[in-house]
XYZ file of N, CA and C in Angstrom:
543
model
N -5.051 -31.391 -2.430
C -4.269 -31.880 -3.004
C -2.821 -32.499 -1.889
N -3.132 -32.482 -0.637
C -2.585 -33.073 0.338
C -2.944 -34.369 1.131
N -1.529 -35.257 1.067
C -2.017 -36.540 2.239
C -0.644 -36.403 2.898
N -1.233 -36.124 3.904
C -0.295 -36.787 5.525
C -0.099 -37.710 5.665
N 0.935 -38.861 5.131
C 1.259 -39.681 5.440
C 1.943 -39.903 7.085
N 2.375 -39.247 7.527
C 3.222 -38.984 8.963
C 2.655 -37.865 9.821
N 2.671 -37.882 11.293
C 2.011 -36.345 11.798
C 3.157 -35.404 11.549
N 5.230 -35.949 11.292
C 6.022 -35.128 11.434
C 6.645 -34.243 9.971
N 6.056 -34.807 8.941
C 6.433 -33.956 7.917
C 7.144 -34.721 7.029
N 8.114 -35.389 8.034
C 9.652 -36.213 7.149
C 9.350 -36.976 6.061
N 10.130 -37.131 4.901
C 9.530 -37.773 4.060
C 8.920 -39.150 4.254
N 7.843 -39.220 3.428
C 6.871 -40.946 3.262
C 6.845 -41.167 2.310
N 6.597 -42.157 1.723
C 5.895 -42.777 0.728
C 4.403 -42.038 0.891
N 4.164 -41.361 -0.429
C 2.326 -40.844 -0.438
C 2.442 -39.679 0.282
N 3.716 -39.253 1.044
C 3.250 -37.957 1.639
C 3.573 -36.530 0.985
N 2.702 -35.481 0.567
C 2.872 -34.822 -0.364
C 2.016 -33.420 0.178
N 2.024 -32.316 0.121
C 1.414 -31.138 -0.046
C 1.488 -30.176 -1.446
N 0.494 -28.757 -1.363
C 1.240 -27.918 -2.628
C 1.379 -26.821 -1.409
N 2.225 -25.437 -1.767
C 2.064 -24.422 -1.249
C 0.765 -23.888 -0.872
N -0.501 -24.120 -1.724
C -1.463 -23.435 -1.891
C -2.399 -23.999 -0.399
N -2.437 -25.717 -0.594
C -2.877 -26.171 0.748
C -2.021 -25.707 1.983
N -0.859 -25.548 2.708
C -0.105 -25.001 3.417
C -0.592 -23.989 4.144
N -0.630 -22.827 2.749
C -1.107 -21.637 2.959
C -2.827 -21.468 3.694
N -3.323 -22.604 3.282
C -4.723 -22.713 3.722
C -4.866 -23.304 4.888
N -4.004 -23.665 5.607
C -3.523 -24.750 6.855
C -3.301 -23.458 7.533
N -2.365 -22.846 7.384
C -1.878 -21.517 8.111
C -2.830 -20.565 8.610
N -3.426 -20.310 7.653
C -4.561 -18.931 7.652
C -5.530 -19.705 8.783
N -5.998 -20.579 8.655
C -6.605 -21.170 9.095
C -6.475 -21.396 11.227
N -4.733 -21.634 11.022
C -4.292 -22.035 12.302
C -3.888 -20.380 12.900
N -3.623 -19.458 12.300
C -3.467 -18.302 12.729
C -4.508 -17.517 13.254
N -5.642 -17.976 12.973
C -7.133 -17.707 13.931
C -7.349 -18.039 15.384
N -6.247 -18.945 15.956
C -5.721 -19.628 17.151
C -4.871 -18.317 17.453
N -5.026 -18.098 18.716
C -4.379 -17.155 19.259
C -2.999 -17.897 20.042
N -3.019 -18.636 20.587
C -2.008 -19.653 21.045
C -1.172 -20.072 20.037
N -1.954 -20.554 18.774
C -0.989 -20.542 17.644
C -0.104 -19.519 17.299
N -0.839 -18.520 17.126
C -0.504 -17.437 16.506
C 1.043 -16.648 17.436
N 0.831 -16.524 18.806
C 1.760 -16.193 19.859
C 2.774 -17.314 19.451
N 2.723 -18.407 19.799
C 4.015 -19.438 19.793
C 4.718 -19.476 18.785
N 4.357 -19.040 17.229
C 4.579 -18.891 15.878
C 5.841 -17.917 15.479
N 5.114 -16.879 16.747
C 5.721 -15.462 16.622
C 6.643 -15.365 17.410
N 7.232 -15.873 18.571
C 8.014 -16.318 19.354
C 9.221 -16.107 18.845
N 10.310 -15.537 19.260
C 11.627 -15.410 18.391
C 12.543 -15.948 19.756
N 12.241 -15.932 20.377
C 13.346 -16.616 21.671
C 12.337 -17.037 23.321
N 12.481 -18.249 23.102
C 11.965 -18.650 24.642
C 13.123 -18.984 25.593
N 12.688 -19.156 27.011
C 13.874 -20.044 28.028
C 12.773 -21.254 28.286
N 13.056 -22.200 28.512
C 12.015 -23.594 29.169
C 13.261 -24.364 30.156
N 12.586 -24.928 30.987
C 13.063 -25.726 32.245
C 13.869 -26.726 31.565
N 14.805 -27.022 31.626
C 15.732 -28.198 31.055
C 16.035 -29.103 32.254
N 15.241 -30.216 32.237
C 15.413 -31.417 33.384
C 16.659 -31.658 33.652
N 17.327 -31.866 34.677
C 18.754 -32.326 35.357
C 19.526 -31.190 34.693
N 19.109 -29.753 34.767
C 19.982 -28.999 34.644
C 19.652 -27.653 35.756
N 20.349 -27.122 36.104
C 19.908 -25.747 37.189
C 19.325 -24.497 35.851
N 19.956 -24.224 34.822
C 19.816 -23.367 34.023
C 18.532 -23.906 33.053
N 18.306 -22.765 32.791
C 17.043 -23.141 31.201
C 17.534 -23.334 29.952
N 16.786 -23.677 29.092
C 17.214 -24.093 27.951
C 17.000 -22.785 26.933
N 17.813 -22.523 26.134
C 17.292 -20.970 25.352
C 17.379 -22.019 24.052
N 15.405 -21.087 23.802
C 15.316 -21.569 22.180
C 15.117 -20.326 20.965
N 15.761 -20.737 20.138
C 15.713 -19.582 19.132
C 15.222 -19.812 18.100
N 14.078 -19.421 17.752
C 13.323 -19.287 16.202
C 14.314 -19.346 15.277
N 13.950 -19.714 14.248
C 14.909 -19.989 13.283
C 14.440 -18.978 11.797
N 13.186 -18.627 12.006
C 12.760 -17.652 11.541
C 13.226 -16.150 11.190
N 14.229 -15.547 10.249
C 14.488 -14.562 10.099
C 13.904 -13.446 10.061
N 12.596 -13.720 9.306
C 11.507 -12.778 9.289
C 10.931 -12.023 10.044
N 10.810 -12.827 11.152
C 10.684 -12.348 12.600
C 11.559 -11.148 13.340
N 12.724 -10.727 12.882
C 13.754 -9.709 12.963
C 13.888 -9.257 12.292
N 13.673 -9.302 10.323
C 13.857 -8.484 9.840
C 12.787 -8.118 8.963
N 11.863 -8.563 8.840
C 10.451 -7.893 8.132
C 9.381 -7.555 9.223
N 8.973 -5.976 8.597
C 7.525 -5.722 9.484
C 6.735 -5.825 9.354
N 6.263 -6.378 10.754
C 4.673 -7.170 10.768
C 4.604 -8.428 10.964
N 6.044 -8.942 10.558
C 6.232 -10.463 10.829
C 5.310 -11.638 11.799
N 4.823 -12.421 11.324
C 4.145 -12.799 12.421
C 4.527 -14.367 12.862
N 5.797 -14.839 11.780
C 5.741 -15.928 12.060
C 5.971 -17.197 10.432
N 5.593 -17.936 10.181
C 4.850 -18.784 10.817
C 5.965 -20.610 11.004
N 6.516 -21.166 10.035
C 7.082 -22.235 10.347
C 7.979 -22.728 9.161
N 9.100 -22.439 9.541
C 10.327 -23.444 8.499
C 10.275 -24.877 8.570
N 11.222 -25.277 7.761
C 11.318 -26.399 7.419
C 12.241 -26.969 5.901
N 12.940 -27.985 6.453
C 14.176 -28.330 5.282
C 13.922 -29.782 5.408
N 14.200 -30.470 4.343
C 14.942 -31.986 3.851
C 15.220 -32.085 2.852
N 15.981 -32.521 2.811
C 16.637 -33.148 1.744
C 15.389 -33.270 0.210
N 14.892 -34.343 0.475
C 13.716 -34.508 -0.624
C 12.670 -32.693 -1.019
N 12.765 -32.039 0.063
C 11.788 -30.843 0.008
C 12.419 -29.754 -0.108
N 13.715 -29.877 0.210
C 14.361 -28.413 0.569
C 13.985 -27.496 1.385
N 14.468 -26.279 1.414
C 14.009 -25.307 1.982
C 12.377 -24.922 2.013
N 11.956 -25.004 3.020
C 10.143 -24.545 2.974
C 10.154 -23.713 3.836
N 9.187 -23.008 3.630
C 8.328 -21.547 4.676
C 7.684 -21.602 4.676
N 6.469 -21.393 5.382
C 5.230 -20.744 5.339
C 5.248 -19.472 6.561
N 4.607 -18.348 6.153
C 4.646 -17.199 6.510
C 3.415 -16.305 7.021
N 3.726 -15.207 7.431
C 2.824 -14.640 7.000
C 3.257 -13.285 8.470
N 2.409 -11.993 7.742
C 2.960 -10.702 8.294
C 1.329 -10.266 8.494
N 1.610 -8.951 8.910
C 0.576 -7.942 9.279
C 0.736 -6.858 9.429
N 0.036 -5.602 8.310
C 0.287 -4.378 8.727
C -1.217 -3.699 7.847
N -1.770 -3.011 8.977
C -2.531 -1.993 8.591
C -3.667 -2.522 8.619
N -3.664 -3.544 9.591
C -4.958 -4.324 9.479
C -5.070 -5.596 8.519
N -4.550 -5.796 7.919
C -4.562 -6.993 6.908
C -2.882 -7.713 7.086
N -3.683 -9.124 6.953
C -2.381 -10.228 7.616
C -2.597 -10.553 5.845
N -1.131 -11.328 5.418
C -0.817 -12.068 4.353
C -0.352 -13.086 4.505
N -0.485 -14.033 4.020
C -0.201 -15.225 4.691
C 0.580 -16.190 2.863
N 1.297 -17.108 2.991
C 2.024 -17.805 1.663
C 2.855 -18.418 2.217
N 3.351 -19.376 1.456
C 4.171 -20.213 1.255
C 5.272 -20.539 0.538
N 6.459 -20.715 0.489
C 7.703 -20.951 -0.927
C 8.120 -22.595 -0.395
N 8.051 -23.080 -1.594
C 8.575 -24.779 -1.625
C 10.024 -24.903 -2.244
N 10.983 -25.480 -1.706
C 12.246 -25.779 -2.428
C 12.860 -24.244 -2.939
N 12.860 -23.623 -2.175
C 13.436 -22.179 -2.314
C 14.534 -22.041 -1.718
N 15.986 -22.228 -2.279
C 17.231 -21.835 -1.462
C 17.238 -20.326 -1.278
N 16.297 -19.258 -1.211
C 16.370 -18.266 -1.341
C 15.150 -17.533 -0.422
N 14.619 -18.560 0.075
C 12.989 -18.366 0.875
C 12.828 -17.648 2.298
N 13.669 -16.789 2.609
C 13.137 -15.345 3.464
C 13.083 -14.645 2.483
N 14.312 -14.356 1.344
C 13.924 -12.982 0.493
C 12.601 -12.954 -0.585
N 12.738 -14.276 -0.756
C 11.504 -14.413 -1.709
C 10.252 -14.064 -0.717
N 10.127 -15.094 0.457
C 8.730 -14.413 1.152
C 8.615 -13.326 1.583
N 9.521 -12.587 1.591
C 9.471 -11.091 2.113
C 9.094 -10.065 0.174
N 9.906 -10.715 -0.790
C 9.113 -9.897 -1.697
C 7.820 -10.668 -2.018
N 7.221 -11.981 -1.647
C 6.133 -11.759 -2.014
C 5.141 -11.354 -1.166
N 5.369 -11.043 0.082
C 4.189 -10.085 1.214
C 4.440 -8.429 0.763
N 5.750 -8.038 0.297
C 5.727 -6.929 -0.188
C 5.105 -6.343 -1.297
N 5.041 -7.375 -2.396
C 4.152 -7.289 -3.267
C 2.418 -7.049 -3.120
N 2.313 -7.913 -1.941
C 0.684 -8.483 -1.505
C 0.499 -7.024 -0.955
N 1.347 -6.252 -0.092
C 1.109 -5.250 0.835
C 1.028 -3.792 -0.190
N 1.629 -4.311 -1.055
C 1.680 -2.840 -2.550
C 0.318 -2.762 -3.027
N -0.087 -4.466 -3.552
C -0.979 -4.552 -4.086
C -2.529 -4.314 -3.762
N -2.526 -4.691 -2.476
C -3.670 -4.387 -1.901
C -3.811 -3.902 -0.177
N -4.953 -3.380 0.423
C -4.844 -2.829 1.193
C -6.978 -3.329 1.754
N -6.764 -3.083 3.612
C -7.990 -3.675 3.711
C -8.616 -2.537 4.181
N -9.820 -3.195 3.411
C -11.380 -1.820 3.563
C -12.492 -2.250 4.497
N -12.363 -0.732 5.434
C -13.819 -1.355 5.937
C -15.233 -0.804 5.394
N -15.867 -1.480 5.018
C -17.340 -1.297 4.025
C -17.847 -0.941 5.346
N -18.078 -1.246 6.208
C -19.601 -1.195 7.283
C -18.597 -1.354 8.767
N -18.672 -0.064 9.594
C -18.210 -0.572 10.922
C -19.451 -1.176 11.927
N -18.712 -1.969 12.796
C -19.307 -2.458 13.612
C -20.670 -1.475 13.998
N -21.780 -2.113 14.609
C -22.897 -1.533 14.756
C -23.306 -0.529 14.173
N -22.747 -0.386 12.281
C -23.463 0.144 11.625
C -24.609 0.481 10.948
N -25.434 1.206 10.622
C -26.555 0.840 9.892
C -26.459 -0.052 8.627
N -27.405 -0.697 8.391
C -27.291 -1.409 7.077
C -28.390 -1.297 6.431
N -29.367 -0.959 6.944
C -30.966 -0.374 6.435
C -31.696 -1.124 7.070
N -32.853 -0.419 6.619
C -34.915 -0.801 7.565
C -35.294 -2.134 6.450
N -35.931 -2.766 7.495
C -36.726 -3.917 6.869
C -38.211 -3.630 7.381
N -39.135 -3.650 6.639
C -40.763 -3.614 7.090
C -41.067 -4.495 7.838
N -41.769 -4.486 9.322
C -42.220 -5.572 9.654
C -43.734 -5.466 9.346
N -44.186 -6.751 9.273
C -45.476 -6.902 8.361
C -46.826 -7.294 9.864
N -47.458 -6.503 10.394
C -48.586 -6.123 11.145
C -47.557 -6.233 12.637
N -46.753 -5.641 12.921
C -45.684 -5.168 14.060
C -45.916 -4.100 14.852
N -45.574 -4.141 15.611
C -45.634 -2.775 17.219
C -45.201 -1.656 16.490
N -43.855 -2.231 15.257
C -43.010 -0.936 14.619
C -43.328 -1.217 13.459
N -43.141 -0.298 12.672
C -43.173 -0.205 11.372
C -41.975 -0.644 10.195
N -40.885 -0.751 10.793
C -39.858 -1.472 10.517
C -38.674 -1.413 11.737
N -37.882 -2.109 11.353
C -36.786 -2.751 12.330
C -35.433 -2.498 11.574
N -34.429 -1.576 12.375
C -33.148 -1.443 11.672
C -32.050 -2.835 12.069
N -31.476 -2.508 10.694
C -30.044 -3.767 10.813
C -29.054 -3.285 10.519
N -28.185 -3.784 11.602
C -26.676 -3.029 12.023
C -25.933 -4.469 12.121
N -24.736 -4.100 11.216
C -23.323 -4.955 11.467
C -22.857 -5.411 12.645
N -23.183 -7.139 13.121
C -22.371 -7.237 14.545
C -21.405 -7.146 14.417
N -20.763 -6.725 13.255
C -18.878 -6.685 13.359
C -18.694 -5.933 12.008
N -17.514 -5.727 12.177
C -16.990 -4.999 11.011
C -17.091 -5.769 10.028
N -17.299 -4.974 8.407
C -17.145 -5.888 7.603
C -16.266 -5.339 6.402
N -15.036 -5.955 6.617
C -13.705 -5.653 6.025
C -13.145 -6.757 5.084
N -12.415 -6.171 4.212
C -11.679 -7.040 2.918
C -10.657 -6.140 2.667
N -9.756 -7.107 2.131
C -8.396 -6.904 1.556
C -9.247 -6.315 -0.373
N -8.728 -5.223 -0.764
C -9.078 -4.524 -1.877
C -7.745 -4.478 -2.767
N -7.815 -4.324 -3.897
C -6.586 -3.913 -4.418
C -6.244 -2.777 -4.678
N -5.440 -2.149 -4.607
C -4.966 -0.626 -3.938
C -5.589 0.024 -5.021
N -6.214 1.116 -4.915
C -6.732 2.273 -5.954
C -8.060 2.131 -6.295
N -8.565 1.080 -5.809
C -10.191 0.830 -6.130
C -10.904 0.710 -4.579
N -12.065 1.106 -5.180
C -13.416 1.124 -3.845
C -14.359 -0.420 -4.218
N -14.769 -0.763 -3.564
C -15.347 -2.180 -3.617
C -17.153 -1.303 -3.266
N -18.053 -2.080 -3.967
C -19.411 -1.605 -3.794
C -20.329 -2.315 -2.705
N -20.767 -1.978 -1.923
C -21.480 -2.910 -1.078
C -22.773 -2.869 -1.643
N -23.114 -4.361 -1.746
C -24.822 -4.547 -1.942
C -24.846 -5.011 -0.694
N -26.278 -4.750 0.199
C -26.700 -5.174 0.889
C -28.444 -6.022 0.559
N -28.118 -6.938 0.965
C -29.733 -7.841 0.604
C -30.128 -8.179 1.866
N -31.552 -7.617 1.832
C -31.919 -7.314 2.879
C -33.983 -8.249 2.488
N -34.525 -8.784 3.873
C -35.764 -9.481 3.083
C -36.554 -8.188 3.099
N -37.789 -7.892 1.934
C -38.577 -6.809 1.970
C -39.375 -6.980 2.938
N -39.618 -7.729 3.689
C -40.362 -7.522 4.869
C -40.106 -8.936 6.126
N -40.561 -8.542 7.188
C -40.194 -9.364 8.243
C -41.582 -9.800 8.762
N -42.015 -11.108 9.030
C -43.667 -10.765 9.793
C -43.397 -11.158 11.417
N -44.389 -9.894 11.717
C -44.098 -9.877 13.273
C -44.631 -11.334 14.137
N -44.029 -11.447 15.373
C -43.312 -10.601 15.954
C -41.289 -10.664 15.750
N -40.770 -9.227 15.841
C -39.618 -9.600 15.566
C -38.586 -9.275 16.527
N -37.672 -10.146 17.081
C -36.874 -10.038 18.057
C -35.760 -8.805 17.700
N -35.770 -7.913 18.170
C -34.711 -6.846 18.025
C -33.082 -6.598 18.326
N -33.249 -7.613 18.993
C -32.019 -8.615 19.580
C -30.616 -8.627 18.231
């Protein structure tokens, strides 16, 4: 539901997006450590051509200084779109990403959305990294079976007060030879 007609986001004919699409873009962008570091920077000092002193840049995202775990991300305003905010915060290993558009109380509303998400969901680890997920028989192998381990922790946000069930689907048998890496 997004069409970017310009690279800068200023109003243009047929240039539009949705809060959902912006949250999806943010979720993907937050996987990049450089992006994550930049959007969470509250204050930066950079060289200023033609001046002896550096230029000081202050991030206008108030959540960075007022909301526990805030990670940024992007404030925006145009007359056509109003006050817009793409935001993210992390607590207890869970990251919440969201967006408000044309919202005069953007920081308060973003904080409320994140508070609600953190209250309603928590990050649960179903399998730890290198934890056994089961055994699979090996047909005509040197060993009767091979162990299957999680290559990384299996985590997911789960509605508070509930426990997920984990269903492991493994092949019924593997033909030899099996690379045990």
